[in-house]
PDB file of C-alpha atoms in Angstrom:
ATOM      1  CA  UNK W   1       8.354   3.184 -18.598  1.00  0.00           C
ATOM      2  CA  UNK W   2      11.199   4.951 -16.514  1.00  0.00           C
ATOM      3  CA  UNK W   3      10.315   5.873 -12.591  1.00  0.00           C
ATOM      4  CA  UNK W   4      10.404   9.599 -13.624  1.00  0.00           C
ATOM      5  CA  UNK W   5       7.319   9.083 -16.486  1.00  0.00           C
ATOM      6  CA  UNK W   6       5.213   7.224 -13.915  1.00  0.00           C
ATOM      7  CA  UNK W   7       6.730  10.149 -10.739  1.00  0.00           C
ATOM      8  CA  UNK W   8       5.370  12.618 -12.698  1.00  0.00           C
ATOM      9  CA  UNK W   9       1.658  10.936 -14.295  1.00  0.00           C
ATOM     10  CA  UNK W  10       0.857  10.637 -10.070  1.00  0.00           C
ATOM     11  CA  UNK W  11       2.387  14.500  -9.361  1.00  0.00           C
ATOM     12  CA  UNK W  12       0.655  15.997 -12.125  1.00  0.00           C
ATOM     13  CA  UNK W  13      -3.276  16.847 -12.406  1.00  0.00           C
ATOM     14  CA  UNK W  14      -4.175  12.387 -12.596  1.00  0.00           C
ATOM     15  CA  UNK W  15      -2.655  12.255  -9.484  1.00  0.00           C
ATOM     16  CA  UNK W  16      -4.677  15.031  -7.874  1.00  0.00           C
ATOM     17  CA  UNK W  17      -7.755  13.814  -9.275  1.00  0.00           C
ATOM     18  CA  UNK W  18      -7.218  10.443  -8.046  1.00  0.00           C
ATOM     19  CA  UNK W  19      -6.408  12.123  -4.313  1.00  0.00           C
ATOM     20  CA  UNK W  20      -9.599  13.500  -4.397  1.00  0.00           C
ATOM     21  CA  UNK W  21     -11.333  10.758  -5.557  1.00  0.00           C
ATOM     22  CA  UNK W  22     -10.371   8.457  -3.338  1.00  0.00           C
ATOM     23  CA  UNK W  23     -10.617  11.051  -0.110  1.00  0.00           C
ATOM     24  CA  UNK W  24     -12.992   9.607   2.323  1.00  0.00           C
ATOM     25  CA  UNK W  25     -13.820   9.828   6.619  1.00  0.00           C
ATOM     26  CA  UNK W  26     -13.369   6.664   7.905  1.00  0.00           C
ATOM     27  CA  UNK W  27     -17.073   5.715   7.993  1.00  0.00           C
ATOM     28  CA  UNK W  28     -17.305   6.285   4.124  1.00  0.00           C
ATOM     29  CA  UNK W  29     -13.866   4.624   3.896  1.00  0.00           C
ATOM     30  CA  UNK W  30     -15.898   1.405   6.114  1.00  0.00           C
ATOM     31  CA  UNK W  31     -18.489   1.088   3.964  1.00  0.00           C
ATOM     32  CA  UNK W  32     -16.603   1.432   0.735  1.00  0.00           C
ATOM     33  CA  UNK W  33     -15.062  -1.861   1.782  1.00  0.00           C
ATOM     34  CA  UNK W  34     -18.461  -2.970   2.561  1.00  0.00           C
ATOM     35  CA  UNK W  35     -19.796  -2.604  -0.038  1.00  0.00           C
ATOM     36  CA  UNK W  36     -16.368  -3.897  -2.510  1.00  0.00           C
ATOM     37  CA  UNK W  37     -14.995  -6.758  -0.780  1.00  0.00           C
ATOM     38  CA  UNK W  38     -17.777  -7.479   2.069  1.00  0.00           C
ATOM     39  CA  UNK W  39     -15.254  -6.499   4.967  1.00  0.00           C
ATOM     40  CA  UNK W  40     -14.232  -3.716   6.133  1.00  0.00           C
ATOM     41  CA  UNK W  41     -10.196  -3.336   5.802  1.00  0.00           C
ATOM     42  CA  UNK W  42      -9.831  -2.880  10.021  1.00  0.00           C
ATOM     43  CA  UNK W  43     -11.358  -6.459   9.826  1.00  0.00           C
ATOM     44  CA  UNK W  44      -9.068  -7.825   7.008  1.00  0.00           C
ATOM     45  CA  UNK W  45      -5.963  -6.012   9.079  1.00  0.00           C
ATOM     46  CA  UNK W  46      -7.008  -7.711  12.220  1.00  0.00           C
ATOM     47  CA  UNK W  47      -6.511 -10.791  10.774  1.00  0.00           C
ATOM     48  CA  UNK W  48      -3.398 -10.365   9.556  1.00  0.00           C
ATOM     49  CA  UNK W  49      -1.279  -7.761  12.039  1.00  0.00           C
ATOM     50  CA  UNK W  50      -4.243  -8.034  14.899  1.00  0.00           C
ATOM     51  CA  UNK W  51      -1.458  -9.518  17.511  1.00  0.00           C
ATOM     52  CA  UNK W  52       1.628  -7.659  16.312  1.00  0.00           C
ATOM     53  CA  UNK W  53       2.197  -4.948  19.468  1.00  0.00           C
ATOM     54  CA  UNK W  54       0.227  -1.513  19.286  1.00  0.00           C
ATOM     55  CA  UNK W  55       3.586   0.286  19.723  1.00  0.00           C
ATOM     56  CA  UNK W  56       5.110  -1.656  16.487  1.00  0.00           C
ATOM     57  CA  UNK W  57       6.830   1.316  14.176  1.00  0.00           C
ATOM     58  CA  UNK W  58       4.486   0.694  10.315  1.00  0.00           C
ATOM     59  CA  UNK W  59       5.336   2.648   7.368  1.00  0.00           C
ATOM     60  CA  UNK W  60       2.933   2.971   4.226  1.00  0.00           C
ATOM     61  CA  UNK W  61       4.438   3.261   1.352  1.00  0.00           C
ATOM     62  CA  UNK W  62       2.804   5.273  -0.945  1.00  0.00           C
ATOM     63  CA  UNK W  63       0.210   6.350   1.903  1.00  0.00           C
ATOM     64  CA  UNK W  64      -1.618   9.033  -0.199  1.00  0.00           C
ATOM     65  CA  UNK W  65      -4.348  10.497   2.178  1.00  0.00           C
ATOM     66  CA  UNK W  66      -3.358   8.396   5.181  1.00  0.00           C
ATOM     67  CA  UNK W  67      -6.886   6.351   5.244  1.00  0.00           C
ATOM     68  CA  UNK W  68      -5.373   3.280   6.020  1.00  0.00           C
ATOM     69  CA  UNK W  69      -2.578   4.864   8.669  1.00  0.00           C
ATOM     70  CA  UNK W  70      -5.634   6.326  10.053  1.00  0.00           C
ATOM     71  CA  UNK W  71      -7.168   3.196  10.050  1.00  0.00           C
ATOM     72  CA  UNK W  72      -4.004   1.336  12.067  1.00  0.00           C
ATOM     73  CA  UNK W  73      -4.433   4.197  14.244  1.00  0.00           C
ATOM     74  CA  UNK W  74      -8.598   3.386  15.315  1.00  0.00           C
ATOM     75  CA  UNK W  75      -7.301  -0.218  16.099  1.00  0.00           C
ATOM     76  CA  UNK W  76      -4.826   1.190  18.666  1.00  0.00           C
ATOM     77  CA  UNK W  77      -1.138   1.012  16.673  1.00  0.00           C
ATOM     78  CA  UNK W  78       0.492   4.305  18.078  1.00  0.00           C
ATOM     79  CA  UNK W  79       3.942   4.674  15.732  1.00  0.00           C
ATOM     80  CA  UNK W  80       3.165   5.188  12.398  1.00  0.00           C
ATOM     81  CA  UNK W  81       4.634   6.817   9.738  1.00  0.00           C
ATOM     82  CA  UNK W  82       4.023   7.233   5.470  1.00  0.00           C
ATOM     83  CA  UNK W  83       5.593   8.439   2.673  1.00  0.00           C
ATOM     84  CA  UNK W  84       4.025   9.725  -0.248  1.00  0.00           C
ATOM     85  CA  UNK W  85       4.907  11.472  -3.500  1.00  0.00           C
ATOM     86  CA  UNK W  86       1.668  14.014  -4.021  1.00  0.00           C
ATOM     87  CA  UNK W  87       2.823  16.641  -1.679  1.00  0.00           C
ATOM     88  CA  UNK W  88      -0.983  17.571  -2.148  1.00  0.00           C
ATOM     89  CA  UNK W  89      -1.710  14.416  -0.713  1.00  0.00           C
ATOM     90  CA  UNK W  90       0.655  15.102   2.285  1.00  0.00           C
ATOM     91  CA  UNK W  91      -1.174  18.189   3.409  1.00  0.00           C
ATOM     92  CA  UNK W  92      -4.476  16.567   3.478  1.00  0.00           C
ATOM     93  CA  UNK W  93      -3.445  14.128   5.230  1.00  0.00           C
ATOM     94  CA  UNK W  94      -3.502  16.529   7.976  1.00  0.00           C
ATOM     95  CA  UNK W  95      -6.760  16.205   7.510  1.00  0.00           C
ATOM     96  CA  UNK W  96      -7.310  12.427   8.017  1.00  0.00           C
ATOM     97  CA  UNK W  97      -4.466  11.481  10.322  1.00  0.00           C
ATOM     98  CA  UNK W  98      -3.288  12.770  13.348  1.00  0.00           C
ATOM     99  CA  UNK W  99      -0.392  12.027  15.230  1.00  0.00           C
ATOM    100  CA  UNK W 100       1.209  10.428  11.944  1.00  0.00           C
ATOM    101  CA  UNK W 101       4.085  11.248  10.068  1.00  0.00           C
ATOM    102  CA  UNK W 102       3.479  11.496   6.917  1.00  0.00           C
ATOM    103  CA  UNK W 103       6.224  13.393   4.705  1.00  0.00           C
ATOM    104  CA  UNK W 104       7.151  13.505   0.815  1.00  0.00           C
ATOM    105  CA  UNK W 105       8.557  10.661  -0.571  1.00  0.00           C
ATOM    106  CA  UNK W 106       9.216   7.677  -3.409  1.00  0.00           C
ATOM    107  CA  UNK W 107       9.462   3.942  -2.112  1.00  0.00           C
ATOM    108  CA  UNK W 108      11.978   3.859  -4.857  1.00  0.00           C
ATOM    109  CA  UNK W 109      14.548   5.736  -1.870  1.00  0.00           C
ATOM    110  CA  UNK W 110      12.750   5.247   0.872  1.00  0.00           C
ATOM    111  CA  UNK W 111      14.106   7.698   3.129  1.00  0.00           C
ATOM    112  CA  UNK W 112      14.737   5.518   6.600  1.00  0.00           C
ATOM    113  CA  UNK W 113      17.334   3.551   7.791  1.00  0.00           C
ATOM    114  CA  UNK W 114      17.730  -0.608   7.507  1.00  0.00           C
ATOM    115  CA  UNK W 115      15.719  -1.999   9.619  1.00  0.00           C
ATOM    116  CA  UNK W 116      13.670   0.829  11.247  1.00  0.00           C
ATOM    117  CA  UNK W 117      10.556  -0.459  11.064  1.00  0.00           C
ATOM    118  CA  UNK W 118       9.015  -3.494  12.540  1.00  0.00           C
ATOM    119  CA  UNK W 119       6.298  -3.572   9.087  1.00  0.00           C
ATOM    120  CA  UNK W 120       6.231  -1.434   5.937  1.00  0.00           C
ATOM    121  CA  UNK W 121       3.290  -2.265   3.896  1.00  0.00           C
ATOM    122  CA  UNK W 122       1.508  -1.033   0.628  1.00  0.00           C
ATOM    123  CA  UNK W 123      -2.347  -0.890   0.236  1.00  0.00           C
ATOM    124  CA  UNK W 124      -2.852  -0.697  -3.650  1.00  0.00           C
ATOM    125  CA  UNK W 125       0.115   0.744  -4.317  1.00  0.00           C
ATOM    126  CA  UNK W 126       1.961  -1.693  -5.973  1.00  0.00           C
ATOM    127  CA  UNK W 127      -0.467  -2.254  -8.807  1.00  0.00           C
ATOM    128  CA  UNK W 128       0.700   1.342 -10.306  1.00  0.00           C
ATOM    129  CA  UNK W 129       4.676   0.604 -10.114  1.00  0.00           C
ATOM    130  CA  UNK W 130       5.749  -0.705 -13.700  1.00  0.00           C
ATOM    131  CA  UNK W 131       7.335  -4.065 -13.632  1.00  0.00           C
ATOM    132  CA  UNK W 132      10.426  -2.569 -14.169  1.00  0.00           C
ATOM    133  CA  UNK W 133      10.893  -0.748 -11.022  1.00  0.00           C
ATOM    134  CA  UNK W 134       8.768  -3.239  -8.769  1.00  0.00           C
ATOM    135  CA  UNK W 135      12.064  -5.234  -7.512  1.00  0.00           C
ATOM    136  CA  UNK W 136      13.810  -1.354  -6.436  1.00  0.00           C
ATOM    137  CA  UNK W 137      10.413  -1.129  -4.528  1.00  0.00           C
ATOM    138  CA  UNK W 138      10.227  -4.390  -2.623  1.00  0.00           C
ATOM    139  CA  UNK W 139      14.314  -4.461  -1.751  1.00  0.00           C
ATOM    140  CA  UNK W 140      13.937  -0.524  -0.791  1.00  0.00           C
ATOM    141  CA  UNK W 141      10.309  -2.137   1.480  1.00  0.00           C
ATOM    142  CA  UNK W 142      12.484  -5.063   2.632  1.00  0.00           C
ATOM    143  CA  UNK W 143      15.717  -2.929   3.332  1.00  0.00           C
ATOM    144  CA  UNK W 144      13.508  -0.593   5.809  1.00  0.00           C
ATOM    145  CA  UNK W 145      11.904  -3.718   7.521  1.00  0.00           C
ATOM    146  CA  UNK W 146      13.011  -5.510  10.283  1.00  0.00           C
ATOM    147  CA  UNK W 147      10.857  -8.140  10.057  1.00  0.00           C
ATOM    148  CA  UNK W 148       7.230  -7.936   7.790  1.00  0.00           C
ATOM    149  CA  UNK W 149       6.229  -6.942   4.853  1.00  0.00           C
ATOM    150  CA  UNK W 150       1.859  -6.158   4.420  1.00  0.00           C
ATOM    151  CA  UNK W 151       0.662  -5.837   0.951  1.00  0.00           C
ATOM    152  CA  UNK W 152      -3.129  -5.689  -0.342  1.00  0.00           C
ATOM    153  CA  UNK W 153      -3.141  -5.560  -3.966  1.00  0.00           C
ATOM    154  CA  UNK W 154      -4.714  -6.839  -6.918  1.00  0.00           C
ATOM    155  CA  UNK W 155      -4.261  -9.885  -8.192  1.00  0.00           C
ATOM    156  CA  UNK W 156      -3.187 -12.236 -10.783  1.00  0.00           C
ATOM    157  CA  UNK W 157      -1.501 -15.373 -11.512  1.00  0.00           C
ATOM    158  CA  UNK W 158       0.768 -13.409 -13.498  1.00  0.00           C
ATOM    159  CA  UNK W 159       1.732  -9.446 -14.347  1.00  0.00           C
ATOM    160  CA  UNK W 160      -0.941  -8.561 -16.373  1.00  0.00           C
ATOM    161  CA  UNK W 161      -1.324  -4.667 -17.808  1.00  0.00           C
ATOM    162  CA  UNK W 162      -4.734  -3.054 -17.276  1.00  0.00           C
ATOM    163  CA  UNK W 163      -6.067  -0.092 -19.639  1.00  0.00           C
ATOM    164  CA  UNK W 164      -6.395   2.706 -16.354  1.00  0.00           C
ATOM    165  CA  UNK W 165      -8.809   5.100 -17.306  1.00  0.00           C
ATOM    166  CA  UNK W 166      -7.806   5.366 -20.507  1.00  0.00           C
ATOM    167  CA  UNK W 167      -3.804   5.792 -20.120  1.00  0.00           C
ATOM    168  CA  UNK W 168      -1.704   2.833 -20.757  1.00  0.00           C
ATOM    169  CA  UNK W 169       1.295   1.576 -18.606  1.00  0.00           C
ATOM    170  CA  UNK W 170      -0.338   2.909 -14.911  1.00  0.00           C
ATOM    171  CA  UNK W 171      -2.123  -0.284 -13.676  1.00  0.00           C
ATOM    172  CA  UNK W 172      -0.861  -3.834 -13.389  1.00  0.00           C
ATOM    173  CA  UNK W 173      -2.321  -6.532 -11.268  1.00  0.00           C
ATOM    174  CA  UNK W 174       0.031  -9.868  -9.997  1.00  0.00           C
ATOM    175  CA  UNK W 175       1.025 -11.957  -7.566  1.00  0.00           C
ATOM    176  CA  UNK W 176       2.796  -9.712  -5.870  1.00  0.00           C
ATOM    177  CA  UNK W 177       3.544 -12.074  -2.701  1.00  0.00           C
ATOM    178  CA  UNK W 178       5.194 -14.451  -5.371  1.00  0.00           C
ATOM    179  CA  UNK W 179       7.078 -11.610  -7.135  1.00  0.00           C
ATOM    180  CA  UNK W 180       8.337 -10.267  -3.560  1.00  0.00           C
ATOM    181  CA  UNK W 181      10.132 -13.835  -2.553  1.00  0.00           C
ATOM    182  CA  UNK W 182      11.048 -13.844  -5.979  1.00  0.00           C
ATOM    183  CA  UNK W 183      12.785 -10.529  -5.462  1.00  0.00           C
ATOM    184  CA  UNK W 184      14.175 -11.779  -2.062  1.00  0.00           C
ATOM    185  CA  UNK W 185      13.957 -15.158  -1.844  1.00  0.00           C
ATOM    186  CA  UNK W 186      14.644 -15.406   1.677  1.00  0.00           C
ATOM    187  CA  UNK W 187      11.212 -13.985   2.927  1.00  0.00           C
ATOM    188  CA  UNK W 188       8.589 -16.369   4.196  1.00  0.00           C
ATOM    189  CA  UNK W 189       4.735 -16.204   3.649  1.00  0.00           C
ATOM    190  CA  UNK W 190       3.224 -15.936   7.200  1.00  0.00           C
ATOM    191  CA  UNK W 191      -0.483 -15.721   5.578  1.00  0.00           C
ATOM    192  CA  UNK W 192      -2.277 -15.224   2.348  1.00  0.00           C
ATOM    193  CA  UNK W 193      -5.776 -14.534   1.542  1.00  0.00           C
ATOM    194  CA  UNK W 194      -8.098 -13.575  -1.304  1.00  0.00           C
ATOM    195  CA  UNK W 195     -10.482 -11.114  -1.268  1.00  0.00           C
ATOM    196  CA  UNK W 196     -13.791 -11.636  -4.408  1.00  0.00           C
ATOM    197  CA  UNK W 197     -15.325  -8.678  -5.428  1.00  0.00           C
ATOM    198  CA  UNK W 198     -19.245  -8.232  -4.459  1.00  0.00           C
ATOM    199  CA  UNK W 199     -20.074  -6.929  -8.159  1.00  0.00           C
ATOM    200  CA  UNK W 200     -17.562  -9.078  -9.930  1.00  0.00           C
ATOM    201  CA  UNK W 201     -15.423 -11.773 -10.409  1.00  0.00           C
ATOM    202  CA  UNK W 202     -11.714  -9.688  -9.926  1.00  0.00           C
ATOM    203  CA  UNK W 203      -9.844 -10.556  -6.802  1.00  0.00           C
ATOM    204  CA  UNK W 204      -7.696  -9.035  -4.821  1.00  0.00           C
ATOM    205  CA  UNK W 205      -4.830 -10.484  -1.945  1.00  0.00           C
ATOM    206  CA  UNK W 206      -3.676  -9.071   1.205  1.00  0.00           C
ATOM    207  CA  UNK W 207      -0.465 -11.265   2.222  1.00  0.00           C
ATOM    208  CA  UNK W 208       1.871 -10.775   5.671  1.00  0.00           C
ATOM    209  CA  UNK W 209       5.644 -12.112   4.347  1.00  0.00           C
ATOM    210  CA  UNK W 210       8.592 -12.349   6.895  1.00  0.00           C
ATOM    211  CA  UNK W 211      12.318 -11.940   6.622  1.00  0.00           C
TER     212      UNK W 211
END
């Protein structure tokens, strides 16, 4: 599927549905990861980026609402920044996030310099790129980065396509830690972990890589 196709599926009325569907306060954003994974995602984050310095510069790619900017933000991180491709979604973030910059864009032309960032991460992002354009993503991600890269996705052993409410070639799960240092061979894995549904048996992986 070309990067237009999938562009506009997420700007057109799916997209806005799935804003609003996924629009929560933080307290309803805690206790949906309560009640999914057992943890709330502040927890799983302060395991991974807990010691990395509250004045770091993070972008989200692909930052929707801002929930999980937001989220960085109750934990004490003070530069943060998102880009996102729902305009929609960029004005209510207002509504979420404060003190953020959040603006319109595609992590296929991420619109920052090498280097600007200390961490550019994705938070179930990934999973709706198409194989095809996931390597543009993760070298425009690695380009931006100065030294990590924070993903939480789902997860497989290998790229597997998933039936998304009913529309085909929109969901993919991986291992999308093993397809970035595929990508760019010279990032390291810092940490790795797996994350078991309460209800099921599907799994998901938040990973920290370095350059």
């Amino acid at each position: 599927m070309t990067a237009n196709k999938q562009i506009d599926f997420w700007k057109g009325e799916f997209g806005q549905e799935y804003t609003l569907r996924n629009s929560r306060s933080q307290q309803e954003w805690d206790q949906f990861h309560l009640d999914t994974w057992g943890i709330t995602k502040i927890d799983m984050y302060q395991k991974f980026i807990g010691d990395l310095p509250k004045d770091a510069r993070i972008l989200e790619v692909g930052s929707n609402t801002g929930m999980q900017l937001a989220g960085l933000r109750r934990m004490g991180f003070t530069q943060l920044y998102g880009i996102e491709i729902q305009p929609d979604a960029v004005e209510l973030s207002k509504q979420y996030t404060h003190h953020t910059n959040i603006i319109v864009g595609s992590g296929l032309d991420i619109p920052f310099k090498d280097n600007y960032f200390d961490l550019v991460f994705t938070s179930g992002v990934l999973i709706h790129i198409s194989p095809d354009n996931l390597p543009i993503v993760m070298k425009e991600m690695v380009r931006c980065s100065r030294r990590y890269i924070l993903g939480f996705e789902y997860y497989a052993a290998y790229v597997q396509s998933i039936n998304y409410r009913g529309n085909e070639g929109f969901l993919w799960k991986a291992d999308y830690a093993g397809l970035f240092r595929k990508t760019e061979p010279t990032l390291k894995e810092v940490k790795k972990e797996y994350y078991k549904y309460v209800k099921d048996d599907n799994v998901d992986a938040m990973y920290l890589l370095e350059k």
